[in-house]
Amino acid sequence: MEGVKMKIVTIGLGYIGLPTAIMFANYGQQVIGVDVQSEVVNSLQEGQVHIEEPGLQEALTRAISSENFKAQTQVEQADVFIVAVPTPNKEDRYKSCDLTYVISAVNSLIPFLEKGNTVIVESTIAPRTTEDVILPLIEEAGFKVGEDVFLVHCPERVLPGKILQELRYNNRIIGGVTEACTKSGKEIYGIFVKGELISSSASAAELSKLMENTYRDVNIALANELAKIGDTLAIDSLEVIEMANKHPRVNIHSPGPGVGGHCLAVDPYFISSMAPTVTPLIQQAREINSTMPAFIVEKVEELMTKIDGKKITVLGVTYKGNVDDIRESPALEIVDLLKEKSGYELSIFDPHVEKEWIEKEFKNAVINSDLLLVLTDHDEFKTIDVDQLVQMRQKVVFDTKNIFGRNPAIKLISLGSLANIRDLNMNEK
């Protein structure tokens, strides 16, 4: 929207809050980014992003150069307040939504609220949270929501690795507590969003976001169960999926070592915790996906026994390819489970993650290795060829992401060919 000029405070400068803040700044808004972590604020004040996301560093540089963005630890007065803080699972029976950070963020902005302000919650929250938890906090401060202050839930719907592009071009749900709230939210996001601005209620917006990720979690659970069926019946489950998906109304997702990240592995619990008696499918899908790391380790043990292996080289510990995000990563869980097993030597390589326990050079990671265990589909792994594996003791690859091509010099096991472990013969040429 041409000519709109507002002051926006974004609370939470993580994987969603920071790109959102920078996007508004680069569309001419005065943006104050707020985070309680001083190291995050210090990094941004020095002009450096603290997360890996294509184009984000360049976007931050532009925002700072235009003097439209600055980072600090304290909230101040603004026209718009955006809450983009984490919402982890609680340690309760249903792993329900922990609103500690959201409530803290809302309480931190309330002293600066003025009539005409808009409060937007982008954090992923359980259904009815905006109306039943956040609205009372604002109204207890003396404001009438929908008249004095406008309250909106606008869930993020972006893919890590393409966040800046998808912030602009994806359709956006604008869930207002009242129609006036929705109208205000659409005016704000209309500044840069090129996709459709979908009018909704706050509660429907909350549930829609959760169901988008739950749909994928359930579909992946079906694929993971199919991989186990293929293992039991000695049928290539990946071939089955490829053929089934040629049907015009079928779209089975790919199996994998588990589901991670702060969305798919978390959001379904927010629904089932609010309606536990009517969500058996969602709960069962979560159970299937959460047990995949243990299943992968079981297959690794079976494979290592078959080849009399000692050293495992793990490729990738992030929850998805081409990002540095290790939140809820099933790969990390697999590594931890393997460390508990006696007799294995582990070498871990991930070019996107800097940790002292991660080998920095691929060639060193594979020296005298018996098994290459692929847990993440980074682009760097898709171009590995047999010549790079010459220092392995045995050229055996267990590819849980289906990114390795067939090569007669490599013994390749995928989630489609798990049954082949039983018939593996290292003496075959």
JSON list of C-alpha atoms in Angstrom, two decimals, residues 196-410:
[
{"chain": "A", "resi": 196, "resn": "GLU", "atom": "CA", "xyz": [-4.51, -13.05, -1.13]},
{"chain": "A", "resi": 197, "resn": "LEU", "atom": "CA", "xyz": [-5.33, -11.58, 2.29]},
{"chain": "A", "resi": 198, "resn": "ILE", "atom": "CA", "xyz": [-7.91, -14.03, 3.62]},
{"chain": "A", "resi": 199, "resn": "SER", "atom": "CA", "xyz": [-10.40, -12.63, 6.13]},
{"chain": "A", "resi": 200, "resn": "SER", "atom": "CA", "xyz": [-11.08, -14.93, 9.06]},
{"chain": "A", "resi": 201, "resn": "SER", "atom": "CA", "xyz": [-11.84, -15.09, 12.75]},
{"chain": "A", "resi": 202, "resn": "ALA", "atom": "CA", "xyz": [-8.91, -15.44, 15.12]},
{"chain": "A", "resi": 203, "resn": "SER", "atom": "CA", "xyz": [-9.95, -18.93, 16.23]},
{"chain": "A", "resi": 204, "resn": "ALA", "atom": "CA", "xyz": [-10.43, -20.23, 12.68]},
{"chain": "A", "resi": 205, "resn": "ALA", "atom": "CA", "xyz": [-7.04, -18.77, 11.73]},
{"chain": "A", "resi": 206, "resn": "GLU", "atom": "CA", "xyz": [-5.40, -20.55, 14.67]},
{"chain": "A", "resi": 207, "resn": "LEU", "atom": "CA", "xyz": [-6.93, -23.91, 13.77]},
{"chain": "A", "resi": 208, "resn": "SER", "atom": "CA", "xyz": [-6.27, -23.51, 10.05]},
{"chain": "A", "resi": 209, "resn": "LYS", "atom": "CA", "xyz": [-2.54, -23.00, 10.62]},
{"chain": "A", "resi": 210, "resn": "LEU", "atom": "CA", "xyz": [-2.39, -26.02, 12.91]},
{"chain": "A", "resi": 211, "resn": "MET", "atom": "CA", "xyz": [-4.32, -28.21, 10.47]},
{"chain": "A", "resi": 212, "resn": "GLU", "atom": "CA", "xyz": [-2.05, -27.27, 7.57]},
{"chain": "A", "resi": 213, "resn": "ASN", "atom": "CA", "xyz": [0.89, -28.80, 9.44]},
{"chain": "A", "resi": 214, "resn": "THR", "atom": "CA", "xyz": [-1.18, -31.62, 10.91]},
{"chain": "A", "resi": 215, "resn": "TYR", "atom": "CA", "xyz": [-2.26, -32.66, 7.42]},
{"chain": "A", "resi": 216, "resn": "ARG", "atom": "CA", "xyz": [1.37, -33.07, 6.45]},
{"chain": "A", "resi": 217, "resn": "ASP", "atom": "CA", "xyz": [2.24, -34.87, 9.68]},
{"chain": "A", "resi": 218, "resn": "VAL", "atom": "CA", "xyz": [-0.59, -37.38, 9.16]},
{"chain": "A", "resi": 219, "resn": "ASN", "atom": "CA", "xyz": [0.41, -37.91, 5.52]},
{"chain": "A", "resi": 220, "resn": "ILE", "atom": "CA", "xyz": [4.05, -38.48, 6.47]},
{"chain": "A", "resi": 221, "resn": "ALA", "atom": "CA", "xyz": [2.92, -40.95, 9.14]},
{"chain": "A", "resi": 222, "resn": "LEU", "atom": "CA", "xyz": [1.09, -42.89, 6.42]},
{"chain": "A", "resi": 223, "resn": "ALA", "atom": "CA", "xyz": [4.27, -42.93, 4.32]},
{"chain": "A", "resi": 224, "resn": "ASN", "atom": "CA", "xyz": [6.38, -44.03, 7.30]},
{"chain": "A", "resi": 225, "resn": "GLU", "atom": "CA", "xyz": [3.93, -46.81, 8.06]},
{"chain": "A", "resi": 226, "resn": "LEU", "atom": "CA", "xyz": [4.11, -47.86, 4.41]},
{"chain": "A", "resi": 227, "resn": "ALA", "atom": "CA", "xyz": [7.91, -48.07, 4.70]},
{"chain": "A", "resi": 228, "resn": "LYS", "atom": "CA", "xyz": [7.48, -50.47, 7.61]},
{"chain": "A", "resi": 229, "resn": "ILE", "atom": "CA", "xyz": [4.93, -52.47, 5.60]},
{"chain": "A", "resi": 230, "resn": "GLY", "atom": "CA", "xyz": [7.43, -52.71, 2.74]},
{"chain": "A", "resi": 231, "resn": "ASP", "atom": "CA", "xyz": [10.09, -53.89, 5.17]},
{"chain": "A", "resi": 232, "resn": "THR", "atom": "CA", "xyz": [7.79, -56.60, 6.54]},
{"chain": "A", "resi": 233, "resn": "LEU", "atom": "CA", "xyz": [6.52, -57.80, 3.14]},
{"chain": "A", "resi": 234, "resn": "ALA", "atom": "CA", "xyz": [9.78, -57.27, 1.17]},
{"chain": "A", "resi": 235, "resn": "ILE", "atom": "CA", "xyz": [8.18, -54.74, -1.19]},
{"chain": "A", "resi": 236, "resn": "ASP", "atom": "CA", "xyz": [9.81, -51.48, -2.33]},
{"chain": "A", "resi": 237, "resn": "SER", "atom": "CA", "xyz": [7.64, -48.88, -0.63]},
{"chain": "A", "resi": 238, "resn": "LEU", "atom": "CA", "xyz": [9.22, -45.99, -2.54]},
{"chain": "A", "resi": 239, "resn": "GLU", "atom": "CA", "xyz": [8.23, -47.63, -5.81]},
{"chain": "A", "resi": 240, "resn": "VAL", "atom": "CA", "xyz": [4.73, -48.09, -4.44]},
{"chain": "A", "resi": 241, "resn": "ILE", "atom": "CA", "xyz": [4.51, -44.40, -3.53]},
{"chain": "A", "resi": 242, "resn": "GLU", "atom": "CA", "xyz": [5.80, -43.32, -6.94]},
{"chain": "A", "resi": 243, "resn": "MET", "atom": "CA", "xyz": [3.20, -45.45, -8.73]},
{"chain": "A", "resi": 244, "resn": "ALA", "atom": "CA", "xyz": [0.35, -44.53, -6.39]},
{"chain": "A", "resi": 245, "resn": "ASN", "atom": "CA", "xyz": [1.07, -40.83, -6.85]},
{"chain": "A", "resi": 246, "resn": "LYS", "atom": "CA", "xyz": [0.51, -41.17, -10.57]},
{"chain": "A", "resi": 247, "resn": "HIS", "atom": "CA", "xyz": [-3.18, -41.43, -9.69]},
{"chain": "A", "resi": 248, "resn": "PRO", "atom": "CA", "xyz": [-4.67, -37.95, -10.14]},
{"chain": "A", "resi": 249, "resn": "ARG", "atom": "CA", "xyz": [-6.18, -37.86, -6.64]},
{"chain": "A", "resi": 250, "resn": "VAL", "atom": "CA", "xyz": [-3.34, -39.42, -4.62]},
{"chain": "A", "resi": 251, "resn": "ASN", "atom": "CA", "xyz": [-0.40, -37.56, -3.06]},
{"chain": "A", "resi": 252, "resn": "ILE", "atom": "CA", "xyz": [1.42, -39.74, -0.54]},
{"chain": "A", "resi": 253, "resn": "HIS", "atom": "CA", "xyz": [4.33, -37.89, 1.05]},
{"chain": "A", "resi": 254, "resn": "SER", "atom": "CA", "xyz": [7.83, -39.35, 1.39]},
{"chain": "A", "resi": 255, "resn": "PRO", "atom": "CA", "xyz": [8.88, -41.46, 4.37]},
{"chain": "A", "resi": 256, "resn": "GLY", "atom": "CA", "xyz": [11.83, -40.29, 6.43]},
{"chain": "A", "resi": 257, "resn": "PRO", "atom": "CA", "xyz": [13.75, -40.65, 9.68]},
{"chain": "A", "resi": 258, "resn": "GLY", "atom": "CA", "xyz": [11.13, -38.70, 11.60]},
{"chain": "A", "resi": 259, "resn": "VAL", "atom": "CA", "xyz": [9.49, -35.28, 11.64]},
{"chain": "A", "resi": 260, "resn": "GLY", "atom": "CA", "xyz": [11.18, -32.22, 13.10]},
{"chain": "A", "resi": 261, "resn": "GLY", "atom": "CA", "xyz": [11.16, -28.45, 13.19]},
{"chain": "A", "resi": 262, "resn": "HIS", "atom": "CA", "xyz": [8.98, -26.13, 15.20]},
{"chain": "A", "resi": 263, "resn": "CYS", "atom": "CA", "xyz": [5.84, -26.82, 13.16]},
{"chain": "A", "resi": 264, "resn": "LEU", "atom": "CA", "xyz": [5.08, -30.37, 12.05]},
{"chain": "A", "resi": 265, "resn": "ALA", "atom": "CA", "xyz": [6.45, -32.02, 15.19]},
{"chain": "A", "resi": 266, "resn": "VAL", "atom": "CA", "xyz": [4.73, -29.54, 17.51]},
{"chain": "A", "resi": 267, "resn": "ASP", "atom": "CA", "xyz": [1.48, -28.18, 16.07]},
{"chain": "A", "resi": 268, "resn": "PRO", "atom": "CA", "xyz": [-0.60, -31.40, 16.06]},
{"chain": "A", "resi": 269, "resn": "TYR", "atom": "CA", "xyz": [-0.26, -31.59, 19.84]},
{"chain": "A", "resi": 270, "resn": "PHE", "atom": "CA", "xyz": [-1.83, -28.13, 20.15]},
{"chain": "A", "resi": 271, "resn": "ILE", "atom": "CA", "xyz": [-4.99, -29.49, 18.53]},
{"chain": "A", "resi": 272, "resn": "SER", "atom": "CA", "xyz": [-5.15, -32.84, 20.29]},
{"chain": "A", "resi": 273, "resn": "SER", "atom": "CA", "xyz": [-4.52, -31.24, 23.68]},
{"chain": "A", "resi": 274, "resn": "MET", "atom": "CA", "xyz": [-7.59, -29.03, 23.22]},
{"chain": "A", "resi": 275, "resn": "ALA", "atom": "CA", "xyz": [-9.80, -31.88, 21.98]},
{"chain": "A", "resi": 276, "resn": "PRO", "atom": "CA", "xyz": [-8.17, -35.14, 23.15]},
{"chain": "A", "resi": 277, "resn": "THR", "atom": "CA", "xyz": [-11.24, -37.36, 22.90]},
{"chain": "A", "resi": 278, "resn": "VAL", "atom": "CA", "xyz": [-11.94, -36.64, 19.23]},
{"chain": "A", "resi": 279, "resn": "THR", "atom": "CA", "xyz": [-8.42, -36.67, 17.77]},
{"chain": "A", "resi": 280, "resn": "PRO", "atom": "CA", "xyz": [-7.29, -40.34, 17.71]},
{"chain": "A", "resi": 281, "resn": "LEU", "atom": "CA", "xyz": [-5.97, -40.10, 14.13]},
{"chain": "A", "resi": 282, "resn": "ILE", "atom": "CA", "xyz": [-3.85, -37.03, 14.87]},
{"chain": "A", "resi": 283, "resn": "GLN", "atom": "CA", "xyz": [-2.49, -38.63, 18.03]},
{"chain": "A", "resi": 284, "resn": "GLN", "atom": "CA", "xyz": [-1.67, -41.91, 16.29]},
{"chain": "A", "resi": 285, "resn": "ALA", "atom": "CA", "xyz": [0.13, -40.11, 13.47]},
{"chain": "A", "resi": 286, "resn": "ARG", "atom": "CA", "xyz": [2.25, -38.25, 16.02]},
{"chain": "A", "resi": 287, "resn": "GLU", "atom": "CA", "xyz": [3.08, -41.55, 17.70]},
{"chain": "A", "resi": 288, "resn": "ILE", "atom": "CA", "xyz": [4.15, -43.13, 14.40]},
{"chain": "A", "resi": 289, "resn": "ASN", "atom": "CA", "xyz": [6.38, -40.22, 13.44]},
{"chain": "A", "resi": 290, "resn": "SER", "atom": "CA", "xyz": [7.88, -39.77, 16.89]},
{"chain": "A", "resi": 291, "resn": "THR", "atom": "CA", "xyz": [8.98, -43.42, 16.96]},
{"chain": "A", "resi": 292, "resn": "MET", "atom": "CA", "xyz": [10.74, -43.28, 13.57]},
{"chain": "A", "resi": 293, "resn": "PRO", "atom": "CA", "xyz": [14.16, -42.38, 15.04]},
{"chain": "A", "resi": 294, "resn": "ALA", "atom": "CA", "xyz": [14.09, -45.55, 17.17]},
{"chain": "A", "resi": 295, "resn": "PHE", "atom": "CA", "xyz": [13.03, -47.54, 14.09]},
{"chain": "A", "resi": 296, "resn": "ILE", "atom": "CA", "xyz": [15.92, -46.11, 12.06]},
{"chain": "A", "resi": 297, "resn": "VAL", "atom": "CA", "xyz": [18.38, -47.00, 14.83]},
{"chain": "A", "resi": 298, "resn": "GLU", "atom": "CA", "xyz": [16.96, -50.53, 14.92]},
{"chain": "A", "resi": 299, "resn": "LYS", "atom": "CA", "xyz": [17.64, -50.83, 11.17]},
{"chain": "A", "resi": 300, "resn": "VAL", "atom": "CA", "xyz": [21.13, -49.35, 11.57]},
{"chain": "A", "resi": 301, "resn": "GLU", "atom": "CA", "xyz": [21.92, -51.96, 14.21]},
{"chain": "A", "resi": 302, "resn": "GLU", "atom": "CA", "xyz": [20.63, -54.71, 11.95]},
{"chain": "A", "resi": 303, "resn": "LEU", "atom": "CA", "xyz": [22.72, -53.37, 9.09]},
{"chain": "A", "resi": 304, "resn": "MET", "atom": "CA", "xyz": [25.90, -52.94, 11.15]},
{"chain": "A", "resi": 305, "resn": "THR", "atom": "CA", "xyz": [25.58, -56.48, 12.46]},
{"chain": "A", "resi": 306, "resn": "LYS", "atom": "CA", "xyz": [25.21, -57.75, 8.90]},
{"chain": "A", "resi": 307, "resn": "ILE", "atom": "CA", "xyz": [28.35, -55.97, 7.68]},
{"chain": "A", "resi": 308, "resn": "ASP", "atom": "CA", "xyz": [30.28, -56.34, 10.95]},
{"chain": "A", "resi": 309, "resn": "GLY", "atom": "CA", "xyz": [30.64, -52.56, 11.02]},
{"chain": "A", "resi": 310, "resn": "LYS", "atom": "CA", "xyz": [32.09, -50.32, 13.72]},
{"chain": "A", "resi": 311, "resn": "LYS", "atom": "CA", "xyz": [32.13, -46.74, 12.41]},
{"chain": "A", "resi": 312, "resn": "ILE", "atom": "CA", "xyz": [29.09, -44.76, 11.26]},
{"chain": "A", "resi": 313, "resn": "THR", "atom": "CA", "xyz": [29.32, -41.45, 9.42]},
{"chain": "A", "resi": 314, "resn": "VAL", "atom": "CA", "xyz": [26.15, -39.41, 9.91]},
{"chain": "A", "resi": 315, "resn": "LEU", "atom": "CA", "xyz": [25.26, -36.92, 7.19]},
{"chain": "A", "resi": 316, "resn": "GLY", "atom": "CA", "xyz": [23.08, -34.07, 8.47]},
{"chain": "A", "resi": 317, "resn": "VAL", "atom": "CA", "xyz": [21.60, -33.16, 11.84]},
{"chain": "A", "resi": 318, "resn": "THR", "atom": "CA", "xyz": [19.15, -30.41, 10.87]},
{"chain": "A", "resi": 319, "resn": "TYR", "atom": "CA", "xyz": [15.46, -31.24, 10.65]},
{"chain": "A", "resi": 320, "resn": "LYS", "atom": "CA", "xyz": [15.34, -30.46, 6.90]},
{"chain": "A", "resi": 321, "resn": "GLY", "atom": "CA", "xyz": [17.68, -29.76, 4.05]},
{"chain": "A", "resi": 322, "resn": "ASN", "atom": "CA", "xyz": [19.58, -26.53, 3.39]},
{"chain": "A", "resi": 323, "resn": "VAL", "atom": "CA", "xyz": [18.84, -24.88, 6.74]},
{"chain": "A", "resi": 324, "resn": "ASP", "atom": "CA", "xyz": [20.76, -24.63, 10.01]},
{"chain": "A", "resi": 325, "resn": "ASP", "atom": "CA", "xyz": [17.70, -25.32, 12.18]},
{"chain": "A", "resi": 326, "resn": "ILE", "atom": "CA", "xyz": [18.08, -28.29, 14.54]},
{"chain": "A", "resi": 327, "resn": "ARG", "atom": "CA", "xyz": [14.88, -27.71, 16.54]},
{"chain": "A", "resi": 328, "resn": "GLU", "atom": "CA", "xyz": [13.06, -31.00, 17.19]},
{"chain": "A", "resi": 329, "resn": "SER", "atom": "CA", "xyz": [15.42, -32.68, 14.72]},
{"chain": "A", "resi": 330, "resn": "PRO", "atom": "CA", "xyz": [14.90, -36.45, 14.44]},
{"chain": "A", "resi": 331, "resn": "ALA", "atom": "CA", "xyz": [18.49, -36.70, 13.21]},
{"chain": "A", "resi": 332, "resn": "LEU", "atom": "CA", "xyz": [19.75, -35.44, 16.56]},
{"chain": "A", "resi": 333, "resn": "GLU", "atom": "CA", "xyz": [17.58, -37.99, 18.34]},
{"chain": "A", "resi": 334, "resn": "ILE", "atom": "CA", "xyz": [19.03, -40.74, 16.14]},
{"chain": "A", "resi": 335, "resn": "VAL", "atom": "CA", "xyz": [22.57, -39.57, 16.96]},
{"chain": "A", "resi": 336, "resn": "ASP", "atom": "CA", "xyz": [21.79, -39.60, 20.67]},
{"chain": "A", "resi": 337, "resn": "LEU", "atom": "CA", "xyz": [20.30, -43.10, 20.44]},
{"chain": "A", "resi": 338, "resn": "LEU", "atom": "CA", "xyz": [23.35, -44.36, 18.55]},
{"chain": "A", "resi": 339, "resn": "LYS", "atom": "CA", "xyz": [25.65, -42.87, 21.17]},
{"chain": "A", "resi": 340, "resn": "GLU", "atom": "CA", "xyz": [23.86, -44.98, 23.78]},
{"chain": "A", "resi": 341, "resn": "LYS", "atom": "CA", "xyz": [24.75, -48.13, 21.87]},
{"chain": "A", "resi": 342, "resn": "SER", "atom": "CA", "xyz": [28.03, -49.74, 22.75]},
{"chain": "A", "resi": 343, "resn": "GLY", "atom": "CA", "xyz": [30.70, -50.43, 20.15]},
{"chain": "A", "resi": 344, "resn": "TYR", "atom": "CA", "xyz": [29.91, -47.75, 17.54]},
{"chain": "A", "resi": 345, "resn": "GLU", "atom": "CA", "xyz": [32.25, -44.95, 16.55]},
{"chain": "A", "resi": 346, "resn": "LEU", "atom": "CA", "xyz": [30.33, -41.94, 15.28]},
{"chain": "A", "resi": 347, "resn": "SER", "atom": "CA", "xyz": [31.51, -39.19, 12.95]},
{"chain": "A", "resi": 348, "resn": "ILE", "atom": "CA", "xyz": [29.03, -36.42, 12.18]},
{"chain": "A", "resi": 349, "resn": "PHE", "atom": "CA", "xyz": [29.14, -34.05, 9.21]},
{"chain": "A", "resi": 350, "resn": "ASP", "atom": "CA", "xyz": [26.78, -31.16, 8.50]},
{"chain": "A", "resi": 351, "resn": "PRO", "atom": "CA", "xyz": [28.03, -28.15, 6.51]},
{"chain": "A", "resi": 352, "resn": "HIS", "atom": "CA", "xyz": [25.13, -26.00, 7.79]},
{"chain": "A", "resi": 353, "resn": "VAL", "atom": "CA", "xyz": [25.75, -26.45, 11.52]},
{"chain": "A", "resi": 354, "resn": "GLU", "atom": "CA", "xyz": [28.72, -25.23, 13.51]},
{"chain": "A", "resi": 355, "resn": "LYS", "atom": "CA", "xyz": [29.23, -27.31, 16.65]},
{"chain": "A", "resi": 356, "resn": "GLU", "atom": "CA", "xyz": [32.39, -28.61, 18.25]},
{"chain": "A", "resi": 357, "resn": "TRP", "atom": "CA", "xyz": [31.20, -32.21, 17.84]},
{"chain": "A", "resi": 358, "resn": "ILE", "atom": "CA", "xyz": [30.64, -31.87, 14.08]},
{"chain": "A", "resi": 359, "resn": "GLU", "atom": "CA", "xyz": [33.48, -32.79, 11.73]},
{"chain": "A", "resi": 360, "resn": "LYS", "atom": "CA", "xyz": [34.32, -29.83, 9.49]},
{"chain": "A", "resi": 361, "resn": "GLU", "atom": "CA", "xyz": [35.59, -31.81, 6.50]},
{"chain": "A", "resi": 362, "resn": "PHE", "atom": "CA", "xyz": [33.63, -34.52, 4.70]},
{"chain": "A", "resi": 363, "resn": "LYS", "atom": "CA", "xyz": [36.78, -36.36, 3.68]},
{"chain": "A", "resi": 364, "resn": "ASN", "atom": "CA", "xyz": [37.77, -36.72, 7.34]},
{"chain": "A", "resi": 365, "resn": "ALA", "atom": "CA", "xyz": [34.28, -37.80, 8.38]},
{"chain": "A", "resi": 366, "resn": "VAL", "atom": "CA", "xyz": [34.33, -40.87, 6.10]},
{"chain": "A", "resi": 367, "resn": "ILE", "atom": "CA", "xyz": [37.81, -42.19, 6.90]},
{"chain": "A", "resi": 368, "resn": "ASN", "atom": "CA", "xyz": [37.55, -45.92, 7.81]},
{"chain": "A", "resi": 369, "resn": "SER", "atom": "CA", "xyz": [33.77, -45.67, 7.97]},
{"chain": "A", "resi": 370, "resn": "ASP", "atom": "CA", "xyz": [31.58, -48.74, 7.46]},
{"chain": "A", "resi": 371, "resn": "LEU", "atom": "CA", "xyz": [28.29, -46.95, 6.97]},
{"chain": "A", "resi": 372, "resn": "LEU", "atom": "CA", "xyz": [27.18, -43.61, 5.57]},
{"chain": "A", "resi": 373, "resn": "LEU", "atom": "CA", "xyz": [23.88, -42.73, 7.28]},
{"chain": "A", "resi": 374, "resn": "VAL", "atom": "CA", "xyz": [22.03, -39.96, 5.41]},
{"chain": "A", "resi": 375, "resn": "LEU", "atom": "CA", "xyz": [19.55, -38.15, 7.70]},
{"chain": "A", "resi": 376, "resn": "THR", "atom": "CA", "xyz": [19.19, -34.76, 5.97]},
{"chain": "A", "resi": 377, "resn": "ASP", "atom": "CA", "xyz": [18.79, -33.84, 2.31]},
{"chain": "A", "resi": 378, "resn": "HIS", "atom": "CA", "xyz": [21.22, -30.94, 2.03]},
{"chain": "A", "resi": 379, "resn": "ASP", "atom": "CA", "xyz": [22.10, -30.10, -1.57]},
{"chain": "A", "resi": 380, "resn": "GLU", "atom": "CA", "xyz": [25.75, -30.75, -0.74]},
{"chain": "A", "resi": 381, "resn": "PHE", "atom": "CA", "xyz": [24.92, -34.42, -0.12]},
{"chain": "A", "resi": 382, "resn": "LYS", "atom": "CA", "xyz": [23.12, -34.88, -3.43]},
{"chain": "A", "resi": 383, "resn": "THR", "atom": "CA", "xyz": [26.35, -34.52, -5.42]},
{"chain": "A", "resi": 384, "resn": "ILE", "atom": "CA", "xyz": [28.48, -36.98, -3.43]},
{"chain": "A", "resi": 385, "resn": "ASP", "atom": "CA", "xyz": [29.94, -39.61, -5.74]},
{"chain": "A", "resi": 386, "resn": "VAL", "atom": "CA", "xyz": [31.79, -42.86, -5.15]},
{"chain": "A", "resi": 387, "resn": "ASP", "atom": "CA", "xyz": [35.19, -41.20, -5.61]},
{"chain": "A", "resi": 388, "resn": "GLN", "atom": "CA", "xyz": [34.55, -39.23, -2.40]},
{"chain": "A", "resi": 389, "resn": "LEU", "atom": "CA", "xyz": [34.00, -42.48, -0.50]},
{"chain": "A", "resi": 390, "resn": "VAL", "atom": "CA", "xyz": [37.33, -44.14, -1.31]},
{"chain": "A", "resi": 391, "resn": "GLN", "atom": "CA", "xyz": [38.53, -43.86, 2.29]},
{"chain": "A", "resi": 392, "resn": "MET", "atom": "CA", "xyz": [35.52, -45.72, 3.67]},
{"chain": "A", "resi": 393, "resn": "ARG", "atom": "CA", "xyz": [36.30, -49.20, 4.97]},
{"chain": "A", "resi": 394, "resn": "GLN", "atom": "CA", "xyz": [33.04, -50.41, 3.44]},
{"chain": "A", "resi": 395, "resn": "LYS", "atom": "CA", "xyz": [30.99, -48.45, 0.91]},
{"chain": "A", "resi": 396, "resn": "VAL", "atom": "CA", "xyz": [27.57, -48.98, 2.48]},
{"chain": "A", "resi": 397, "resn": "VAL", "atom": "CA", "xyz": [24.99, -46.18, 2.44]},
{"chain": "A", "resi": 398, "resn": "PHE", "atom": "CA", "xyz": [21.72, -46.09, 4.38]},
{"chain": "A", "resi": 399, "resn": "ASP", "atom": "CA", "xyz": [19.89, -43.23, 2.71]},
{"chain": "A", "resi": 400, "resn": "THR", "atom": "CA", "xyz": [16.76, -42.25, 4.68]},
{"chain": "A", "resi": 401, "resn": "LYS", "atom": "CA", "xyz": [16.12, -39.24, 2.39]},
{"chain": "A", "resi": 402, "resn": "ASN", "atom": "CA", "xyz": [16.27, -41.00, -0.99]},
{"chain": "A", "resi": 403, "resn": "ILE", "atom": "CA", "xyz": [18.86, -38.65, -2.50]},
{"chain": "A", "resi": 404, "resn": "PHE", "atom": "CA", "xyz": [21.62, -41.11, -3.52]},
{"chain": "A", "resi": 405, "resn": "GLY", "atom": "CA", "xyz": [21.62, -42.55, -7.03]},
{"chain": "A", "resi": 406, "resn": "ARG", "atom": "CA", "xyz": [22.32, -46.22, -7.64]},
{"chain": "A", "resi": 407, "resn": "ASN", "atom": "CA", "xyz": [25.94, -47.15, -8.18]},
{"chain": "A", "resi": 408, "resn": "PRO", "atom": "CA", "xyz": [27.28, -50.71, -8.45]},
{"chain": "A", "resi": 409, "resn": "ALA", "atom": "CA", "xyz": [30.26, -49.75, -6.28]},
{"chain": "A", "resi": 410, "resn": "ILE", "atom": "CA", "xyz": [27.95, -48.82, -3.38]}
]
